[in-house]
Amino acid sequence: MENNCNDMLLNEQSVWHNPAARYDPAVNQYCRWETPSPMLQPWVYTDWVRETLSWKKGCYLHTFLSGCPCITVKGPDAEKLLSDHFVNGFTLEKFPVGACKHVIACDENGMIYIHGICMRVAENTFDTYCLEPLVPVMMNCGKYDVEKGMPDCGKDFIFQIAGPRALEVVEHAIERDIHDLKFMRFCSAEIAGCHVRILRMGMGGTLAYEVHGNSENLLTVYDKIIQVGTTYDMQRLGLLAYGCNHTENGFPQSGTHFTCAEREDEEFKACVKAAHLEEYLSEAYYGMELPLHGSMSDMGLSAYYSSPIEVGWKKMINWDHEFTGKAALRRQMDDPNTRCICTLEWNTEDILKMIYGYFDDDPDVPEEVVFPQNYYFSAYGNLADKVFDKNGNLVGKSSGFVYTAFAKRIITLGVISPEYNVEGTDLTILWGTNGTRQFPIRAKVARYPYLSLTKNRDYDMESVPHYHKI
Amino acid sequence: MNKDYQTLHPLHVEDYGFDEMAYETGPYVPYKKEGAVYCAGGFPYLTPLWYTDWRDETLAWHYTCALYAHLNPSPLTIIRGPEAKKFLKENFVNNLDNFPIGIIKHGLICLENGLLATHGMLLHTAENQYEAYWHAPYIDYLFEQKKYDAELIDASERQYLFQLQGPRSLEIVEEVTGENLHDLEYRHYRDSKIDGNTVRILRFSMSGALGYEIHGEIQYAMTVYKKLMEIGAKYGMRLMGDVAYCMTNTPAGITQAGGDFQAATFMDEGFQRWKQAREGGADDGICDYDDMAVMDFLGGSVGQDISKHVFDPFECGLGHCVNLKHEFRGRAALQQRKENQTRKLVTLEWNPEDLTEIYASQFKQGEPYKPLDYPGGESSILGYFVSNMDYVLAPNGDKIGVAFGRVHSAFYKVMLSMASIDLAYTEEGTQVHVLWGEPGTRQKLIRATVVHTPYNRDRTNDVFDVGAIPCPLHMKGDK
């Protein structure tokens, strides 16, 4: 009997290996997801320390967003459809062709319901990613004069290249100079003869690009990027390391830092019915009720929601148009006590005291601090802990646990009362789900985002060597 | 976390896929639909590293029951014929004269030099018929060295092997078979039926907790597994991933060649030649994990000198299996090794302050110590077998032995190692040091105390009072 069944299971022709990367027999850890289609994704490529350091020193290639649902909104009412539901501005002036936006939709209470990426490819055409179920429901409900359609999870590939050397990799792959591509803009290019789109955006917290293209060409483009990447210290990023991006780089993320609110208003339900997409309302779509983790667990699911204002996205709100949740968001803007986002740097002594609790005489153990992120919980539910001031007043919540090997610290993102959002403020996080042995952990409000590299928007492009055909 | 253990992570069968076409996890176990993290490389199929989390799963064999099903296929060799016993006696160190049908022995095969080559369960199943688990392909090689009036059959891929361990395991096995098995003694087995198909129930466990194995024909593996999940859910059973499984044997004080240390088969030149010749030819169907048993990675402060990664049975706690009153392969060497034994197996409990310092180094600038990210069982996580061997030092700095990896027990709240050390230091309470970290990296001396072996002395399979366990079948009858 041969022991190489894995080669059969996981080669790139197989249905199991994520089609967005080549099978590498040296990779031994995979994560399985059922949606959008069953696939196995490398969990760790080499080791998570090396992979998480990649976006500080060289760069990374992350390919697993390729399976995310993409849908094109096209027609005379395309702009209106998006504008009615998303907080962002969609006029041609605010959102020209060739631009991409991080778009946010809220529920009636102004809590984040969905967020994702939208690109304007023509005046009346938008390519969107991860905006299920809102966009397909609105496209198919008959209210808007747009083409009907459903999201396609395999149509496009999305490769993320992030880190100080990302531009060199991209330019080398497309064989031309795109130093002038501005932040949140995209352009067309070719890689190994295949048409692609290059977007200047990403999750690396510094210079970062995405390469989008037709999935038919995925492996051709992948191979080319891997080949040129070797020159620029590029690491492939497994899912474990990818999950460390958002906290360190200050990108609040649904499923990590907050739970998405659900749209339960009658108007939305009527649209779902009209679109014949009832499956989007059923339990089958939202999945089982996920357990709540952390010391917030006694406060109910809605305590895990966040508003765009709380997580620092108020600049993305365009007040010159009507959209779902506008009134609630306006009230939050006017309320001086609306909470705001920060980084919380954990006190090492207290972490070690808690770790000592794994081995002490107390019959109970504290919940484990899993390095480099709490993957058990991110797979099963939501994790948020209470944050107190020095007098024991509840002042906010903390989520997105990450150990950063770069800074050698444990950090989380906090959503806290504004008077405490001053660097150096001492707060206390109560670690542990209610009913377990909880530990108070002192934490300091730290810079946000925590990563001190220059942001993508502010990057000095002339510090990067220009592409020269060799 | 312990109070509500029974109901904390209820098993939902609907979270798992039993699709016969979805062979990523093989024909033995279903796949978990969302969020499973798999290891590839250890076994021919992908195996989940955990189903809930390692703490939760390791607690199952203390509180309820843990079901482990990733040892599939298990190398299984049937030896039958008039000279079957003769062949076995010439090669196994055990006493096979006192071996009635229905008994499980821990069968050891050594090299001529007495080092442990391979070991596993040995069953006497019928007159002139035996079954050996995990001895292939070395047993096949030995069989070809001489002419015996017997035959060897590889049955590895004909059957499944499921392990249930924990105080509720008996009730689950009784419910799934519909048979009262209270009288099945430790290290005994007998046939039973599930859905009319014959299965074999063995009372045996790696963790030392009350435990049973179910062996049956491969085509029924999935249906039996599903049934075990459904019945087990009522008892708070957990499915066990590889990380937790690799932590079962240390608190039980059972060492494993190919798991904790290097099996010595690589030193047998004749076997190596035989293997090479085989590999050149057609697939002979022998279940072979031997390529993995030659450890892919030698870790720990002992370094890469493979001669420090092999042991004889007396040094690794398996001396009680050796019967010197018969002629067998390696007997002379073992006789000598027994008379000159210098080391024996102990369990070490690591000092929590020193452990905390290892964690602390990850929060300081400079090179951290070798991290303790995972609770133990590196073999399972990395997808290849690791022989992790750290020096054990006396207080004066003398090297007095080696420790086999380490395991964090969430139940006992300790970090434990099994270790083979000089006899002078084996008394309980003796203070020693473990040198943690590979040569050339930052190393740390960790204080450790010699403690009782096995560590889990309060709940062992051999003395478990099953009389106190209700029989679910009787309870049904009473209604």
Short mmCIF file of N, CA, C and O in Angstrom, two decimals, chain B residues 313-415:
data_model
loop_
_atom_site.label_atom_id
_atom_site.label_comp_id
_atom_site.label_asym_id
_atom_site.label_seq_id
_atom_site.Cartn_x
_atom_site.Cartn_y
_atom_site.Cartn_z
N PRO B 313 13.58 -2.77 25.29
CA PRO B 313 12.32 -2.77 26.05
C PRO B 313 12.50 -2.42 27.52
O PRO B 313 11.60 -1.83 28.14
N PHE B 314 13.65 -2.77 28.10
CA PHE B 314 13.85 -2.50 29.53
C PHE B 314 14.00 -1.00 29.79
O PHE B 314 13.61 -0.50 30.84
N GLU B 315 14.57 -0.30 28.83
CA GLU B 315 14.80 1.14 29.00
C GLU B 315 13.53 1.96 28.81
O GLU B 315 13.45 3.10 29.24
N CYS B 316 12.56 1.39 28.07
CA CYS B 316 11.39 2.20 27.72
C CYS B 316 10.11 1.67 28.35
O CYS B 316 9.02 1.92 27.85
N GLY B 317 10.26 0.93 29.43
CA GLY B 317 9.07 0.55 30.20
C GLY B 317 8.32 -0.65 29.67
O GLY B 317 7.19 -0.90 30.09
N LEU B 318 8.92 -1.39 28.76
CA LEU B 318 8.23 -2.56 28.20
C LEU B 318 8.91 -3.87 28.58
O LEU B 318 8.64 -4.92 27.99
N GLY B 319 9.80 -3.81 29.57
CA GLY B 319 10.54 -5.00 29.99
C GLY B 319 9.64 -6.14 30.45
O GLY B 319 10.00 -7.32 30.30
N HIS B 320 8.47 -5.80 30.99
CA HIS B 320 7.57 -6.84 31.49
C HIS B 320 7.04 -7.74 30.37
O HIS B 320 6.52 -8.81 30.64
N CYS B 321 7.17 -7.31 29.14
CA CYS B 321 6.71 -8.15 28.01
C CYS B 321 7.75 -9.19 27.63
O CYS B 321 7.46 -10.13 26.87
N VAL B 322 8.99 -9.02 28.12
CA VAL B 322 10.08 -9.90 27.66
C VAL B 322 10.11 -11.17 28.49
O VAL B 322 10.19 -11.12 29.72
N ASN B 323 10.04 -12.30 27.82
CA ASN B 323 10.13 -13.61 28.47
C ASN B 323 11.41 -14.29 27.98
O ASN B 323 11.51 -14.67 26.81
N LEU B 324 12.36 -14.41 28.88
CA LEU B 324 13.68 -14.92 28.46
C LEU B 324 13.74 -16.45 28.49
O LEU B 324 14.77 -17.03 28.18
N LYS B 325 12.61 -17.09 28.84
CA LYS B 325 12.63 -18.54 28.97
C LYS B 325 12.32 -19.24 27.65
O LYS B 325 11.89 -20.38 27.64
N HIS B 326 12.43 -18.55 26.54
CA HIS B 326 12.32 -19.25 25.25
C HIS B 326 13.34 -18.63 24.29
O HIS B 326 13.85 -17.54 24.53
N GLU B 327 13.61 -19.38 23.21
CA GLU B 327 14.58 -18.90 22.23
C GLU B 327 13.88 -17.97 21.26
O GLU B 327 12.85 -18.31 20.69
N PHE B 328 14.41 -16.79 21.06
CA PHE B 328 13.81 -15.87 20.10
C PHE B 328 14.88 -14.89 19.63
O PHE B 328 15.96 -14.78 20.21
N ARG B 329 14.53 -14.22 18.59
CA ARG B 329 15.41 -13.26 17.97
C ARG B 329 15.79 -12.16 18.97
O ARG B 329 14.92 -11.50 19.53
N GLY B 330 17.08 -12.00 19.21
CA GLY B 330 17.52 -10.96 20.13
C GLY B 330 17.60 -11.40 21.58
O GLY B 330 17.90 -10.60 22.47
N ARG B 331 17.37 -12.71 21.83
CA ARG B 331 17.30 -13.16 23.21
C ARG B 331 18.61 -12.93 23.96
O ARG B 331 18.62 -12.41 25.09
N ALA B 332 19.71 -13.33 23.33
CA ALA B 332 21.01 -13.21 23.99
C ALA B 332 21.29 -11.76 24.37
O ALA B 332 21.70 -11.45 25.50
N ALA B 333 21.03 -10.89 23.43
CA ALA B 333 21.29 -9.47 23.70
C ALA B 333 20.39 -8.95 24.81
O ALA B 333 20.82 -8.20 25.69
N LEU B 334 19.13 -9.40 24.79
CA LEU B 334 18.19 -8.91 25.80
C LEU B 334 18.54 -9.44 27.19
O LEU B 334 18.39 -8.74 28.20
N GLN B 335 19.02 -10.69 27.21
CA GLN B 335 19.48 -11.27 28.49
C GLN B 335 20.55 -10.37 29.09
O GLN B 335 20.51 -9.98 30.26
N GLN B 336 21.49 -10.02 28.22
CA GLN B 336 22.60 -9.19 28.68
C GLN B 336 22.14 -7.79 29.08
O GLN B 336 22.55 -7.24 30.09
N ARG B 337 21.24 -7.25 28.26
CA ARG B 337 20.72 -5.91 28.56
C ARG B 337 19.96 -5.89 29.88
O ARG B 337 20.01 -4.91 30.62
N LYS B 338 19.25 -6.98 30.15
CA LYS B 338 18.50 -7.03 31.40
C LYS B 338 19.46 -7.05 32.59
O LYS B 338 19.26 -6.34 33.59
N GLU B 339 20.49 -7.88 32.45
CA GLU B 339 21.45 -8.00 33.56
C GLU B 339 22.21 -6.69 33.79
O GLU B 339 22.60 -6.39 34.92
N ASN B 340 22.42 -5.96 32.72
CA ASN B 340 23.19 -4.72 32.84
C ASN B 340 22.32 -3.47 32.70
O ASN B 340 22.79 -2.41 32.30
N GLN B 341 21.06 -3.62 33.00
CA GLN B 341 20.14 -2.47 32.82
C GLN B 341 20.61 -1.27 33.64
O GLN B 341 20.85 -1.38 34.83
N THR B 342 20.71 -0.12 32.98
CA THR B 342 21.14 1.08 33.68
C THR B 342 20.03 2.12 33.75
O THR B 342 20.06 3.02 34.58
N ARG B 343 19.05 2.01 32.82
CA ARG B 343 18.02 3.04 32.79
C ARG B 343 16.64 2.41 32.83
O ARG B 343 16.46 1.27 32.40
N LYS B 344 15.69 3.18 33.31
CA LYS B 344 14.31 2.70 33.21
C LYS B 344 13.36 3.87 32.98
O LYS B 344 13.74 5.04 33.09
N LEU B 345 12.12 3.50 32.67
CA LEU B 345 11.13 4.52 32.32
C LEU B 345 10.55 5.18 33.57
O LEU B 345 10.16 4.49 34.52
N VAL B 346 10.50 6.50 33.54
CA VAL B 346 9.83 7.24 34.61
C VAL B 346 8.93 8.29 33.96
O VAL B 346 8.97 8.50 32.75
N THR B 347 8.15 8.94 34.79
CA THR B 347 7.38 10.09 34.32
C THR B 347 7.92 11.33 35.04
O THR B 347 8.21 11.27 36.24
N LEU B 348 8.08 12.40 34.29
CA LEU B 348 8.57 13.65 34.86
C LEU B 348 7.46 14.70 34.82
O LEU B 348 6.75 14.82 33.82
N GLU B 349 7.33 15.43 35.91
CA GLU B 349 6.40 16.56 35.93
C GLU B 349 7.22 17.84 35.89
O GLU B 349 8.09 18.05 36.72
N TRP B 350 6.92 18.69 34.92
CA TRP B 350 7.74 19.88 34.70
C TRP B 350 7.33 21.00 35.67
O TRP B 350 6.17 21.12 36.04
N ASN B 351 8.30 21.82 35.97
CA ASN B 351 8.07 22.93 36.90
C ASN B 351 7.31 24.07 36.22
O ASN B 351 7.75 24.59 35.19
N PRO B 352 6.16 24.46 36.79
CA PRO B 352 5.33 25.48 36.13
C PRO B 352 5.99 26.85 36.02
O PRO B 352 5.74 27.57 35.06
N GLU B 353 6.83 27.20 36.99
CA GLU B 353 7.51 28.50 36.88
C GLU B 353 8.42 28.52 35.65
O GLU B 353 8.49 29.50 34.92
N ASP B 354 9.13 27.40 35.45
CA ASP B 354 10.02 27.34 34.30
C ASP B 354 9.24 27.33 32.99
O ASP B 354 9.66 27.92 31.99
N LEU B 355 8.10 26.66 33.02
CA LEU B 355 7.26 26.66 31.81
C LEU B 355 6.80 28.08 31.49
O LEU B 355 6.80 28.50 30.33
N THR B 356 6.42 28.80 32.53
CA THR B 356 5.96 30.17 32.31
C THR B 356 7.09 31.03 31.74
O THR B 356 6.84 31.91 30.92
N GLU B 357 8.32 30.73 32.14
CA GLU B 357 9.44 31.49 31.56
C GLU B 357 9.60 31.24 30.06
O GLU B 357 10.03 32.11 29.32
N ILE B 358 9.27 30.02 29.64
CA ILE B 358 9.33 29.75 28.19
C ILE B 358 8.30 30.61 27.47
O ILE B 358 8.61 31.25 26.46
N TYR B 359 7.09 30.64 28.02
CA TYR B 359 6.07 31.52 27.43
C TYR B 359 6.55 32.97 27.46
O TYR B 359 6.40 33.71 26.51
N ALA B 360 7.15 33.36 28.60
CA ALA B 360 7.57 34.76 28.77
C ALA B 360 8.56 35.17 27.68
O ALA B 360 8.56 36.32 27.23
N SER B 361 9.41 34.23 27.24
CA SER B 361 10.43 34.59 26.25
C SER B 361 9.80 35.02 24.93
O SER B 361 10.43 35.72 24.14
N GLN B 362 8.55 34.63 24.70
CA GLN B 362 7.90 35.05 23.45
C GLN B 362 7.44 36.50 23.51
O GLN B 362 6.98 37.04 22.51
N PHE B 363 7.54 37.09 24.70
CA PHE B 363 7.13 38.49 24.85
C PHE B 363 8.34 39.40 25.05
O PHE B 363 8.19 40.55 25.41
N LYS B 364 9.54 38.85 24.87
CA LYS B 364 10.74 39.65 25.04
C LYS B 364 11.49 39.73 23.72
O LYS B 364 11.37 38.83 22.89
N GLN B 365 12.28 40.76 23.60
CA GLN B 365 13.10 40.87 22.38
C GLN B 365 14.15 39.76 22.41
O GLN B 365 14.49 39.22 23.45
N GLY B 366 14.67 39.44 21.23
CA GLY B 366 15.68 38.41 21.15
C GLY B 366 15.06 37.05 20.87
O GLY B 366 13.84 36.93 20.71
N GLU B 367 15.92 36.06 20.79
CA GLU B 367 15.46 34.72 20.40
C GLU B 367 14.61 34.10 21.51
O GLU B 367 15.05 34.01 22.65
N PRO B 368 13.39 33.69 21.19
CA PRO B 368 12.59 33.02 22.22
C PRO B 368 13.05 31.57 22.40
O PRO B 368 13.75 31.02 21.54
N TYR B 369 12.67 30.97 23.51
CA TYR B 369 12.88 29.53 23.65
C TYR B 369 11.97 28.81 22.68
O TYR B 369 11.00 29.38 22.17
N LYS B 370 12.28 27.54 22.43
CA LYS B 370 11.40 26.71 21.61
C LYS B 370 9.99 26.79 22.20
O LYS B 370 9.78 26.48 23.37
N PRO B 371 9.01 27.26 21.40
CA PRO B 371 7.71 27.58 21.99
C PRO B 371 6.90 26.34 22.37
O PRO B 371 7.17 25.23 21.92
N LEU B 372 5.91 26.58 23.20
CA LEU B 372 5.00 25.52 23.65
C LEU B 372 3.62 25.76 23.05
O LEU B 372 2.60 25.52 23.68
N ASP B 373 3.60 26.28 21.81
CA ASP B 373 2.32 26.60 21.15
C ASP B 373 1.34 25.46 21.23
O ASP B 373 0.16 25.64 21.47
N TYR B 374 1.84 24.31 20.91
CA TYR B 374 0.96 23.15 20.89
C TYR B 374 1.13 22.40 22.20
O TYR B 374 2.18 22.43 22.82
N PRO B 375 0.08 21.71 22.61
CA PRO B 375 0.12 21.06 23.92
C PRO B 375 0.98 19.81 23.95
O PRO B 375 1.16 19.22 24.99
N GLY B 376 1.50 19.41 22.83
CA GLY B 376 2.26 18.16 22.76
C GLY B 376 1.87 17.46 21.48
O GLY B 376 1.09 17.98 20.70
N GLY B 377 2.41 16.29 21.27
CA GLY B 377 2.00 15.54 20.09
C GLY B 377 2.40 16.20 18.80
O GLY B 377 1.61 16.31 17.87
N GLU B 378 3.63 16.70 18.72
CA GLU B 378 4.09 17.36 17.50
C GLU B 378 3.95 16.46 16.27
O GLU B 378 3.71 16.95 15.17
N SER B 379 4.07 15.16 16.46
CA SER B 379 3.98 14.25 15.32
C SER B 379 2.68 14.47 14.57
O SER B 379 2.66 14.55 13.35
N SER B 380 1.60 14.57 15.33
CA SER B 380 0.30 14.66 14.68
C SER B 380 0.17 15.98 13.95
O SER B 380 -0.42 16.06 12.89
N ILE B 381 0.72 17.02 14.52
CA ILE B 381 0.49 18.35 13.98
C ILE B 381 1.29 18.58 12.70
O ILE B 381 0.83 19.14 11.74
N LEU B 382 2.51 18.12 12.73
CA LEU B 382 3.37 18.39 11.59
C LEU B 382 3.09 17.46 10.42
O LEU B 382 3.53 17.70 9.32
N GLY B 383 2.35 16.41 10.67
CA GLY B 383 2.03 15.51 9.58
C GLY B 383 3.15 14.53 9.28
O GLY B 383 3.12 13.85 8.28
N TYR B 384 4.15 14.50 10.12
CA TYR B 384 5.15 13.46 10.00
C TYR B 384 5.63 13.12 11.40
O TYR B 384 5.42 13.88 12.33
N PHE B 385 6.25 11.97 11.52
CA PHE B 385 6.58 11.52 12.87
C PHE B 385 7.85 12.18 13.38
O PHE B 385 8.85 12.27 12.69
N VAL B 386 7.74 12.66 14.60
CA VAL B 386 8.84 13.37 15.23
C VAL B 386 9.29 12.57 16.44
O VAL B 386 8.49 12.21 17.28
N SER B 387 10.57 12.28 16.47
CA SER B 387 11.13 11.71 17.69
C SER B 387 11.78 12.87 18.42
O SER B 387 12.84 13.34 18.03
N ASN B 388 11.10 13.35 19.45
CA ASN B 388 11.62 14.50 20.19
C ASN B 388 12.27 14.00 21.47
O ASN B 388 11.62 13.48 22.36
N MET B 389 13.57 14.18 21.55
CA MET B 389 14.34 13.58 22.63
C MET B 389 15.16 14.68 23.31
O MET B 389 16.03 15.27 22.69
N ASP B 390 14.84 14.96 24.57
CA ASP B 390 15.58 16.00 25.30
C ASP B 390 16.40 15.37 26.42
O ASP B 390 15.92 14.46 27.10
N TYR B 391 17.59 15.89 26.59
CA TYR B 391 18.44 15.38 27.67
C TYR B 391 17.80 15.62 29.03
O TYR B 391 17.21 16.68 29.28
N VAL B 392 17.96 14.62 29.90
CA VAL B 392 17.62 14.80 31.31
C VAL B 392 18.94 14.89 32.06
O VAL B 392 19.85 14.08 31.83
N LEU B 393 19.06 15.91 32.91
CA LEU B 393 20.31 16.15 33.61
C LEU B 393 20.10 16.03 35.12
O LEU B 393 19.04 16.39 35.65
N ALA B 394 21.15 15.52 35.78
CA ALA B 394 21.15 15.50 37.24
C ALA B 394 21.43 16.92 37.73
O ALA B 394 21.90 17.76 36.96
N PRO B 395 21.15 17.20 39.02
CA PRO B 395 21.42 18.54 39.53
C PRO B 395 22.87 18.98 39.31
O PRO B 395 23.15 20.17 39.13
N ASN B 396 23.80 18.02 39.26
CA ASN B 396 25.20 18.41 39.03
C ASN B 396 25.54 18.58 37.55
O ASN B 396 26.69 18.82 37.20
N GLY B 397 24.54 18.42 36.68
CA GLY B 397 24.77 18.65 35.26
C GLY B 397 25.08 17.39 34.46
O GLY B 397 25.18 17.46 33.23
N ASP B 398 25.23 16.25 35.13
CA ASP B 398 25.49 15.00 34.39
C ASP B 398 24.27 14.63 33.55
O ASP B 398 23.12 14.77 34.00
N LYS B 399 24.57 14.12 32.33
CA LYS B 399 23.46 13.64 31.50
C LYS B 399 23.05 12.26 32.00
O LYS B 399 23.83 11.31 31.95
N ILE B 400 21.83 12.15 32.46
CA ILE B 400 21.40 10.89 33.07
C ILE B 400 20.28 10.21 32.29
O ILE B 400 19.77 9.18 32.72
N GLY B 401 19.94 10.75 31.15
CA GLY B 401 18.90 10.09 30.36
C GLY B 401 18.24 11.05 29.39
O GLY B 401 18.74 12.15 29.14
N VAL B 402 17.12 10.60 28.85
CA VAL B 402 16.40 11.40 27.86
C VAL B 402 14.90 11.40 28.16
O VAL B 402 14.36 10.43 28.67
N ALA B 403 14.25 12.51 27.81
CA ALA B 403 12.79 12.64 27.96
C ALA B 403 12.16 12.59 26.58
O ALA B 403 12.68 13.17 25.63
N PHE B 404 11.03 11.89 26.48
CA PHE B 404 10.34 11.72 25.20
C PHE B 404 9.29 12.80 25.02
O PHE B 404 8.15 12.63 25.42
N GLY B 405 9.65 13.90 24.42
CA GLY B 405 8.67 14.95 24.16
C GLY B 405 8.03 15.44 25.44
O GLY B 405 8.62 15.38 26.51
N ARG B 406 6.82 15.94 25.33
CA ARG B 406 6.11 16.40 26.52
C ARG B 406 4.63 16.53 26.16
O ARG B 406 4.26 16.69 24.99
N VAL B 407 3.81 16.44 27.18
CA VAL B 407 2.37 16.49 26.98
C VAL B 407 1.75 17.34 28.08
O VAL B 407 2.05 17.17 29.25
N HIS B 408 0.91 18.26 27.68
CA HIS B 408 0.20 19.13 28.63
C HIS B 408 -1.14 18.47 28.95
O HIS B 408 -1.97 18.32 28.07
N SER B 409 -1.32 18.08 30.18
CA SER B 409 -2.60 17.48 30.56
C SER B 409 -3.49 18.55 31.17
O SER B 409 -3.18 19.13 32.20
N ALA B 410 -4.61 18.82 30.50
CA ALA B 410 -5.55 19.82 31.01
C ALA B 410 -6.32 19.26 32.20
O ALA B 410 -6.81 20.01 33.03
N PHE B 411 -6.41 17.95 32.31
CA PHE B 411 -7.13 17.33 33.42
C PHE B 411 -6.31 17.43 34.70
O PHE B 411 -6.80 17.85 35.74
N TYR B 412 -5.04 17.03 34.63
CA TYR B 412 -4.18 17.07 35.81
C TYR B 412 -3.51 18.43 35.99
O TYR B 412 -2.86 18.67 36.99
N LYS B 413 -3.63 19.28 34.98
CA LYS B 413 -2.99 20.60 35.02
C LYS B 413 -1.48 20.50 35.21
O LYS B 413 -0.90 21.16 36.09
N VAL B 414 -0.86 19.67 34.42
CA VAL B 414 0.60 19.48 34.49
C VAL B 414 1.16 19.31 33.08
O VAL B 414 0.44 18.97 32.15
N MET B 415 2.47 19.55 32.98
CA MET B 415 3.21 19.18 31.78
C MET B 415 4.01 17.94 32.15
O MET B 415 4.76 17.96 33.12
#
